[in-house]
PDB file of C-alpha atoms in Angstrom:
ATOM      1  CA  MET A 134     111.103  -5.453 114.613  1.00 59.00           C
ATOM      2  CA  ARG A 135     115.397  -6.899 115.229  1.00 58.00           C
ATOM      3  CA  GLU A 136     115.490  -6.256 111.727  1.00 59.00           C
ATOM      4  CA  ARG A 137     114.710  -3.029 111.923  1.00 59.00           C
ATOM      5  CA  VAL A 138     116.613  -2.940 115.099  1.00 50.00           C
ATOM      6  CA  ALA A 139     120.215  -4.391 113.880  1.00 55.00           C
ATOM      7  CA  LEU A 140     119.554  -2.433 110.440  1.00 54.00           C
ATOM      8  CA  ALA A 141     119.788   0.657 112.803  1.00 56.00           C
ATOM      9  CA  ARG A 142     122.709  -0.526 114.555  1.00 63.00           C
ATOM     10  CA  ARG A 143     124.218  -0.641 111.425  1.00 58.00           C
ATOM     11  CA  LYS A 144     123.634   2.578 110.106  1.00 57.00           C
ATOM     12  CA  ALA A 145     124.826   4.398 113.473  1.00 57.00           C
ATOM     13  CA  THR A 146     127.833   2.613 112.850  1.00 58.00           C
ATOM     14  CA  ARG A 147     128.517   3.401 109.631  1.00 57.00           C
ATOM     15  CA  ALA A 148     128.046   7.659 110.496  1.00 56.00           C
ATOM     16  CA  ALA A 149     129.998   6.723 113.127  1.00 52.00           C
ATOM     17  CA  ARG A 150     133.062   5.163 111.299  1.00 48.00           C
ATOM     18  CA  ARG A 151     132.320   8.121 108.764  1.00 48.00           C
ATOM     19  CA  ALA A 152     132.902  11.107 111.669  1.00 49.00           C
ATOM     20  CA  LEU A 153     135.408   9.332 113.049  1.00 42.00           C
ATOM     21  CA  ARG A 154     137.950   9.425 109.131  1.00 39.00           C
ATOM     22  CA  GLY A 155     135.901  12.878 109.446  1.00 41.00           C
ATOM     23  CA  ALA A 156     137.749  13.642 112.410  1.00 46.00           C
ATOM     24  CA  LEU A 157     141.227  11.964 111.749  1.00 38.00           C
ATOM     25  CA  LEU A 158     141.031  13.152 107.905  1.00 37.00           C
ATOM     26  CA  ALA A 159     139.724  17.115 109.266  1.00 46.00           C
ATOM     27  CA  ALA A 160     143.443  16.562 112.192  1.00 46.00           C
ATOM     28  CA  GLY A 161     145.767  15.699 109.555  1.00 43.00           C
ATOM     29  CA  VAL A 162     144.575  18.970 107.433  1.00 42.00           C
ATOM     30  CA  HIS A 163     144.741  21.020 110.519  1.00 51.00           C
ATOM     31  CA  ARG A 164     148.702  19.643 111.472  1.00 52.00           C
ATOM     32  CA  ARG A 165     149.081  20.692 107.302  1.00 58.00           C
ATOM     33  CA  GLY A 166     147.721  23.543 107.788  1.00 85.00           C
ATOM     34  CA  PHE A 167     150.073  24.675 110.863  1.00 91.00           C
ATOM     35  CA  ALA A 168     153.669  23.653 109.010  1.00 91.00           C
ATOM     36  CA  GLN A 169     152.659  25.666 105.778  1.00 92.00           C
ATOM     37  CA  ALA A 170     151.436  28.065 108.859  1.00 92.00           C
ATOM     38  CA  ARG A 171     154.303  28.027 110.005  1.00 92.00           C
ATOM     39  CA  GLU A 172     156.983  28.525 107.220  1.00 91.00           C
ATOM     40  CA  ALA A 173     154.366  32.175 106.776  1.00 91.00           C
ATOM     41  CA  PHE A 174     155.392  33.442 110.092  1.00 92.00           C
ATOM     42  CA  PRO A 175     155.953  36.951 110.002  1.00 89.00           C
ATOM     43  CA  GLU A 176     159.766  38.420 110.167  1.00 81.00           C
ATOM     44  CA  ARG A 177     157.849  41.531 111.077  1.00 80.00           C
ATOM     45  CA  PHE A 178     156.900  39.679 114.372  1.00 87.00           C
ATOM     46  CA  GLY A 179     159.713  40.651 115.326  1.00 89.00           C
ATOM     47  CA  LYS A 180     160.356  40.669 119.261  1.00 93.00           C
ATOM     48  CA  PRO A 181     158.005  42.875 120.775  1.00 94.00           C
ATOM     49  CA  ILE A 182     158.129  44.535 123.891  1.00 95.00           C
ATOM     50  CA  LEU A 183     155.102  43.276 125.902  1.00 96.00           C
ATOM     51  CA  ARG A 184     154.433  43.844 129.526  1.00 97.00           C
ATOM     52  CA  PHE A 185     154.045  40.575 131.612  1.00 97.00           C
ATOM     53  CA  ASP A 186     153.267  40.081 135.401  1.00 97.00           C
ATOM     54  CA  PRO A 187     156.599  39.452 136.794  1.00 96.00           C
ATOM     55  CA  ARG A 188     154.699  37.227 139.603  1.00 95.00           C
ATOM     56  CA  GLU A 189     154.099  34.661 136.780  1.00 96.00           C
ATOM     57  CA  VAL A 190     158.098  33.489 136.252  1.00 96.00           C
ATOM     58  CA  GLY A 191     157.431  29.984 136.571  1.00 95.00           C
ATOM     59  CA  SER A 192     161.566  29.464 136.279  1.00 94.00           C
ATOM     60  CA  LEU A 193     164.957  30.889 134.824  1.00 95.00           C
ATOM     61  CA  ILE A 194     166.969  29.549 131.777  1.00 95.00           C
ATOM     62  CA  ASP A 195     169.924  29.761 130.454  1.00 92.00           C
ATOM     63  CA  THR A 196     169.886  30.840 127.056  1.00 93.00           C
ATOM     64  CA  LYS A 197     173.929  32.331 126.498  1.00 88.00           C
ATOM     65  CA  HIS A 198     175.290  29.454 124.702  1.00 89.00           C
ATOM     66  CA  TRP A 199     172.336  29.091 122.137  1.00 94.00           C
ATOM     67  CA  PRO A 200     173.282  29.827 118.727  1.00 94.00           C
ATOM     68  CA  ARG A 201     173.140  32.581 116.302  1.00 92.00           C
ATOM     69  CA  SER A 202     169.425  31.407 114.532  1.00 91.00           C
ATOM     70  CA  GLN A 203     168.099  30.574 117.786  1.00 93.00           C
ATOM     71  CA  HIS A 204     168.276  34.098 118.861  1.00 92.00           C
ATOM     72  CA  ARG A 205     166.785  35.099 115.599  1.00 92.00           C
ATOM     73  CA  ALA A 206     164.040  32.292 115.737  1.00 94.00           C
ATOM     74  CA  PHE A 207     160.912  33.668 117.094  1.00 95.00           C
ATOM     75  CA  LEU A 208     158.755  29.757 117.391  1.00 96.00           C
ATOM     76  CA  LEU A 209     161.444  27.842 119.375  1.00 96.00           C
ATOM     77  CA  ASP A 210     161.957  23.746 118.850  1.00 95.00           C
ATOM     78  CA  GLY A 211     163.332  21.897 120.949  1.00 95.00           C
ATOM     79  CA  ASN A 212     163.139  21.193 124.449  1.00 96.00           C
ATOM     80  CA  TRP A 213     164.999  24.355 125.974  1.00 96.00           C
ATOM     81  CA  ASP A 214     162.331  24.835 128.086  1.00 95.00           C
ATOM     82  CA  ARG A 215     163.111  21.558 129.929  1.00 94.00           C
ATOM     83  CA  VAL A 216     166.758  22.653 131.118  1.00 92.00           C
ATOM     84  CA  ARG A 217     166.346  25.396 134.348  1.00 91.00           C
ATOM     85  CA  VAL A 218     168.565  26.838 135.966  1.00 93.00           C
ATOM     86  CA  GLU A 219     169.117  28.823 138.869  1.00 91.00           C
ATOM     87  CA  ARG A 220     170.704  32.526 139.665  1.00 91.00           C
ATOM     88  CA  PRO A 221     171.364  32.078 143.666  1.00 93.00           C
ATOM     89  CA  ILE A 222     173.412  34.998 144.258  1.00 95.00           C
ATOM     90  CA  ILE A 223     171.244  37.834 142.196  1.00 96.00           C
ATOM     91  CA  ALA A 224     168.145  36.825 143.522  1.00 95.00           C
ATOM     92  CA  ARG A 225     170.184  36.548 147.082  1.00 96.00           C
ATOM     93  CA  THR A 226     172.090  39.489 146.755  1.00 97.00           C
ATOM     94  CA  ILE A 227     168.813  42.052 145.381  1.00 97.00           C
ATOM     95  CA  GLU A 228     166.580  40.764 148.874  1.00 97.00           C
ATOM     96  CA  GLN A 229     169.790  41.402 150.928  1.00 98.00           C
ATOM     97  CA  VAL A 230     170.524  45.169 149.421  1.00 98.00           C
ATOM     98  CA  PHE A 231     167.145  46.038 148.966  1.00 97.00           C
ATOM     99  CA  ALA A 232     164.634  44.105 151.458  1.00 97.00           C
ATOM    100  CA  GLU A 233     166.798  44.032 153.868  1.00 97.00           C
ATOM    101  CA  GLY A 234     168.775  46.836 154.415  1.00 97.00           C
ATOM    102  CA  VAL A 235     172.688  44.837 154.357  1.00 98.00           C
ATOM    103  CA  PRO A 236     175.594  47.321 152.677  1.00 98.00           C
ATOM    104  CA  TYR A 237     176.089  46.231 149.061  1.00 98.00           C
ATOM    105  CA  THR A 238     179.982  45.010 150.286  1.00 98.00           C
ATOM    106  CA  GLU A 239     178.538  42.553 152.840  1.00 98.00           C
ATOM    107  CA  SER A 240     176.515  41.022 149.920  1.00 98.00           C
ATOM    108  CA  ASP A 241     176.944  37.487 147.921  1.00 97.00           C
ATOM    109  CA  GLN A 242     177.319  39.662 144.765  1.00 97.00           C
ATOM    110  CA  PHE A 243     179.937  41.775 145.764  1.00 98.00           C
ATOM    111  CA  ALA A 244     182.524  38.709 147.381  1.00 97.00           C
ATOM    112  CA  HIS A 245     181.469  36.664 143.970  1.00 97.00           C
ATOM    113  CA  MET A 246     182.984  39.527 142.179  1.00 97.00           C
ATOM    114  CA  VAL A 247     185.973  40.544 144.471  1.00 98.00           C
ATOM    115  CA  ALA A 248     187.098  36.828 144.562  1.00 97.00           C
ATOM    116  CA  VAL A 249     186.904  36.107 140.251  1.00 97.00           C
ATOM    117  CA  LEU A 250     188.892  40.278 139.665  1.00 97.00           C
ATOM    118  CA  GLU A 251     191.348  38.254 142.004  1.00 96.00           C
ATOM    119  CA  SER A 252     191.653  35.125 140.891  1.00 96.00           C
ATOM    120  CA  GLY A 253     192.254  36.108 137.159  1.00 93.00           C
ATOM    121  CA  SER A 254     190.184  33.277 135.919  1.00 93.00           C
ATOM    122  CA  GLY A 255     188.803  35.813 133.347  1.00 91.00           C
ATOM    123  CA  GLU A 256     185.002  34.499 133.870  1.00 93.00           C
ATOM    124  CA  TRP A 257     182.506  36.458 133.609  1.00 93.00           C
ATOM    125  CA  ASN A 258     182.619  39.736 135.650  1.00 95.00           C
ATOM    126  CA  TYR A 259     179.606  41.895 134.661  1.00 94.00           C
ATOM    127  CA  ARG A 260     182.758  44.027 132.151  1.00 94.00           C
ATOM    128  CA  CYS A 261     183.982  44.960 135.988  1.00 97.00           C
ATOM    129  CA  GLU A 262     188.366  44.666 135.935  1.00 96.00           C
ATOM    130  CA  SER A 263     188.976  46.430 138.919  1.00 97.00           C
ATOM    131  CA  LEU A 264     187.817  47.465 142.822  1.00 97.00           C
ATOM    132  CA  GLU A 265     186.334  50.311 141.734  1.00 98.00           C
ATOM    133  CA  ASP A 266     184.638  49.001 138.700  1.00 98.00           C
ATOM    134  CA  ILE A 267     182.758  47.147 141.166  1.00 98.00           C
ATOM    135  CA  HIS A 268     181.975  49.998 143.227  1.00 98.00           C
ATOM    136  CA  ALA A 269     180.572  51.732 140.359  1.00 98.00           C
ATOM    137  CA  TYR A 270     178.508  48.949 139.232  1.00 98.00           C
ATOM    138  CA  PHE A 271     177.051  48.665 142.626  1.00 98.00           C
ATOM    139  CA  ALA A 272     176.101  52.658 142.802  1.00 98.00           C
ATOM    140  CA  SER A 273     174.184  51.624 139.265  1.00 97.00           C
ATOM    141  CA  LEU A 274     172.441  49.050 140.501  1.00 97.00           C
ATOM    142  CA  GLU A 275     170.773  51.644 143.140  1.00 98.00           C
ATOM    143  CA  ALA A 276     170.530  53.734 140.693  1.00 97.00           C
ATOM    144  CA  ALA A 277     168.696  51.598 138.875  1.00 97.00           C
ATOM    145  CA  PHE A 278     166.168  50.153 141.926  1.00 98.00           C
ATOM    146  CA  VAL A 279     165.576  53.926 143.615  1.00 98.00           C
ATOM    147  CA  SER A 280     164.570  54.367 140.184  1.00 97.00           C
ATOM    148  CA  ILE A 281     162.205  52.181 139.578  1.00 97.00           C
ATOM    149  CA  ARG A 282     160.906  52.343 143.169  1.00 97.00           C
ATOM    150  CA  ASP A 283     160.097  56.524 142.629  1.00 97.00           C
ATOM    151  CA  GLU A 284     159.609  56.496 139.063  1.00 96.00           C
ATOM    152  CA  GLY A 285     157.784  53.431 137.838  1.00 96.00           C
ATOM    153  CA  TYR A 286     159.296  50.399 136.293  1.00 96.00           C
ATOM    154  CA  ARG A 287     160.126  52.620 132.314  1.00 95.00           C
ATOM    155  CA  THR A 288     161.298  50.883 129.231  1.00 94.00           C
ATOM    156  CA  GLN A 289     164.913  51.688 128.046  1.00 93.00           C
ATOM    157  CA  ALA A 290     163.282  53.444 125.051  1.00 93.00           C
ATOM    158  CA  GLU A 291     161.808  55.523 127.498  1.00 94.00           C
ATOM    159  CA  LEU A 292     165.236  56.338 129.572  1.00 92.00           C
ATOM    160  CA  GLY A 293     167.202  56.329 126.541  1.00 92.00           C
ATOM    161  CA  GLY A 294     168.998  53.735 126.583  1.00 89.00           C
ATOM    162  CA  ASP A 295     169.820  50.767 124.751  1.00 90.00           C
ATOM    163  CA  ARG A 296     165.896  49.254 123.386  1.00 86.00           C
ATOM    164  CA  TRP A 297     167.121  45.556 122.861  1.00 87.00           C
ATOM    165  CA  ASP A 298     168.435  45.662 127.074  1.00 92.00           C
ATOM    166  CA  GLU A 299     165.227  44.780 128.273  1.00 96.00           C
ATOM    167  CA  ILE A 300     164.283  41.706 130.663  1.00 97.00           C
ATOM    168  CA  GLN A 301     164.638  38.922 128.113  1.00 96.00           C
ATOM    169  CA  ALA A 302     161.803  36.981 128.055  1.00 97.00           C
ATOM    170  CA  TYR A 303     160.016  33.444 127.011  1.00 98.00           C
ATOM    171  CA  LEU A 304     156.874  31.699 126.557  1.00 98.00           C
ATOM    172  CA  ASP A 305     157.618  28.345 127.642  1.00 97.00           C
ATOM    173  CA  ARG A 306     155.538  24.449 125.792  1.00 97.00           C
ATOM    174  CA  ARG A 307     152.824  25.674 128.563  1.00 96.00           C
ATOM    175  CA  GLY A 308     152.407  29.046 128.121  1.00 97.00           C
ATOM    176  CA  THR A 309     154.734  29.618 131.754  1.00 97.00           C
ATOM    177  CA  LEU A 310     156.452  33.423 131.680  1.00 97.00           C
ATOM    178  CA  VAL A 311     160.622  31.993 131.926  1.00 97.00           C
ATOM    179  CA  ILE A 312     163.313  34.839 132.194  1.00 97.00           C
ATOM    180  CA  GLY A 313     166.651  34.139 129.598  1.00 95.00           C
ATOM    181  CA  ASN A 314     169.995  35.498 130.727  1.00 93.00           C
ATOM    182  CA  GLU A 315     169.532  39.616 130.382  1.00 92.00           C
ATOM    183  CA  GLY A 316     167.479  41.828 133.087  1.00 95.00           C
ATOM    184  CA  ASN A 317     168.462  39.201 136.290  1.00 96.00           C
ATOM    185  CA  HIS A 318     168.863  42.369 138.647  1.00 97.00           C
ATOM    186  CA  ARG A 319     165.537  44.374 137.308  1.00 97.00           C
ATOM    187  CA  TYR A 320     163.713  41.085 137.481  1.00 97.00           C
ATOM    188  CA  GLU A 321     165.015  40.316 141.226  1.00 97.00           C
ATOM    189  CA  MET A 322     164.087  44.422 142.244  1.00 98.00           C
ATOM    190  CA  ALA A 323     160.301  44.035 140.265  1.00 97.00           C
ATOM    191  CA  ARG A 324     159.929  41.243 142.467  1.00 96.00           C
ATOM    192  CA  VAL A 325     160.995  43.002 145.796  1.00 97.00           C
ATOM    193  CA  LEU A 326     159.323  45.526 145.013  1.00 97.00           C
ATOM    194  CA  GLY A 327     155.656  43.843 144.586  1.00 97.00           C
ATOM    195  CA  LEU A 328     154.983  45.217 140.632  1.00 97.00           C
ATOM    196  CA  THR A 329     152.783  43.386 138.517  1.00 97.00           C
ATOM    197  CA  SER A 330     153.439  44.671 135.785  1.00 97.00           C
ATOM    198  CA  VAL A 331     156.788  45.129 133.967  1.00 97.00           C
ATOM    199  CA  PRO A 332     158.036  45.660 129.903  1.00 96.00           C
ATOM    200  CA  MET A 333     159.635  42.893 128.817  1.00 97.00           C
ATOM    201  CA  GLN A 334     161.432  41.638 126.151  1.00 96.00           C
ATOM    202  CA  LEU A 335     159.742  39.015 124.092  1.00 97.00           C
ATOM    203  CA  ARG A 336     162.433  36.973 122.655  1.00 96.00           C
ATOM    204  CA  GLY A 337     160.767  33.651 121.595  1.00 96.00           C
ATOM    205  CA  VAL A 338     157.893  31.170 122.471  1.00 97.00           C
ATOM    206  CA  HIS A 339     157.972  27.098 122.504  1.00 97.00           C
ATOM    207  CA  THR A 340     156.579  26.103 119.036  1.00 97.00           C
ATOM    208  CA  ALA A 341     154.000  23.766 120.293  1.00 97.00           C
ATOM    209  CA  TRP A 342     152.827  26.779 122.466  1.00 98.00           C
ATOM    210  CA  ALA A 343     152.149  28.470 119.022  1.00 97.00           C
ATOM    211  CA  ARG A 344     150.163  24.880 118.102  1.00 97.00           C
ATOM    212  CA  SER A 345     147.851  24.875 120.761  1.00 96.00           C
ATOM    213  CA  CYS A 346     146.976  29.324 119.721  1.00 97.00           C
ATOM    214  CA  TYR A 347     146.375  28.093 116.274  1.00 96.00           C
ATOM    215  CA  ASP A 348     144.334  25.130 117.605  1.00 95.00           C
ATOM    216  CA  ARG A 349     142.382  27.397 119.660  1.00 95.00           C
ATOM    217  CA  PHE A 350     142.099  30.462 117.642  1.00 94.00           C
ATOM    218  CA  GLY A 351     142.862  29.500 113.660  1.00 93.00           C
ATOM    219  CA  PRO A 352     144.950  31.111 111.479  1.00 93.00           C
ATOM    220  CA  PRO A 353     146.670  33.212 110.637  1.00 94.00           C
ATOM    221  CA  LEU A 354     149.473  31.299 112.709  1.00 95.00           C
ATOM    222  CA  GLU A 355     150.090  35.317 113.780  1.00 95.00           C
ATOM    223  CA  ARG A 356     147.040  36.960 114.716  1.00 95.00           C
ATOM    224  CA  ALA A 357     146.453  33.535 116.296  1.00 96.00           C
ATOM    225  CA  VAL A 358     149.931  33.350 118.714  1.00 97.00           C
ATOM    226  CA  ARG A 359     148.950  37.732 119.586  1.00 96.00           C
ATOM    227  CA  ALA A 360     145.655  36.195 120.512  1.00 97.00           C
ATOM    228  CA  GLY A 361     147.622  33.856 122.991  1.00 97.00           C
ATOM    229  CA  LEU A 362     149.372  37.171 123.385  1.00 97.00           C
ATOM    230  CA  GLU A 363     146.826  39.215 124.761  1.00 96.00           C
ATOM    231  CA  GLU A 364     145.841  36.472 127.745  1.00 95.00           C
ATOM    232  CA  ARG A 365     149.406  36.101 128.775  1.00 92.00           C
ATOM    233  CA  THR A 366     150.134  40.001 129.283  1.00 95.00           C
ATOM    234  CA  VAL A 367     148.996  42.759 131.271  1.00 93.00           C
ATOM    235  CA  ASP A 368     148.885  46.172 131.505  1.00 82.00           C
TER     236      ASP A 368
END
């Protein structure tokens, strides 16, 4: 009896070891498979314009000084998603002017832009080189807000503008929506208006998130990423 029990235990141990080796081998193959899938990820995937819920934005990131190669890529490595920034002047100004009814000439951003203009520091000032330019800039913000409020949020292509001038969106390593340098005012307007679906241009996703999609949905990687995006986007 004892010999039969001992034999059964040895068999179970050997089976468990074989299963473990098989799992480790499969994991290694899967890792190599992802590396190959990433190399084959098609350029035609592009930078799609998708609808996201602006309430799900986790943070803002600074993409201004990214190298050109990073701007071109869609699958992004590194810690870019951990370098978070705040743009309090933009958020506060949209809140002041369009939620609280403060005249734009009394807003935080107007004061900042006038100060930059008068200092001659060369700091980015939204292409405004005169006081008249600043007034025209705020008039364009008001026109954009009224259009979004009264006619709904339309893409730049629908408005006859530059299709690349959408809110700049990324997905971090956890799949959280983050916003880059473009379209911050429009994002804040959408937030003030309580919109739940806004077109954004998805400029890139963290490779770790793409890998998680690959692990869940399997190859090919393009299909796996699209399946992951279907879960993140809204109508």
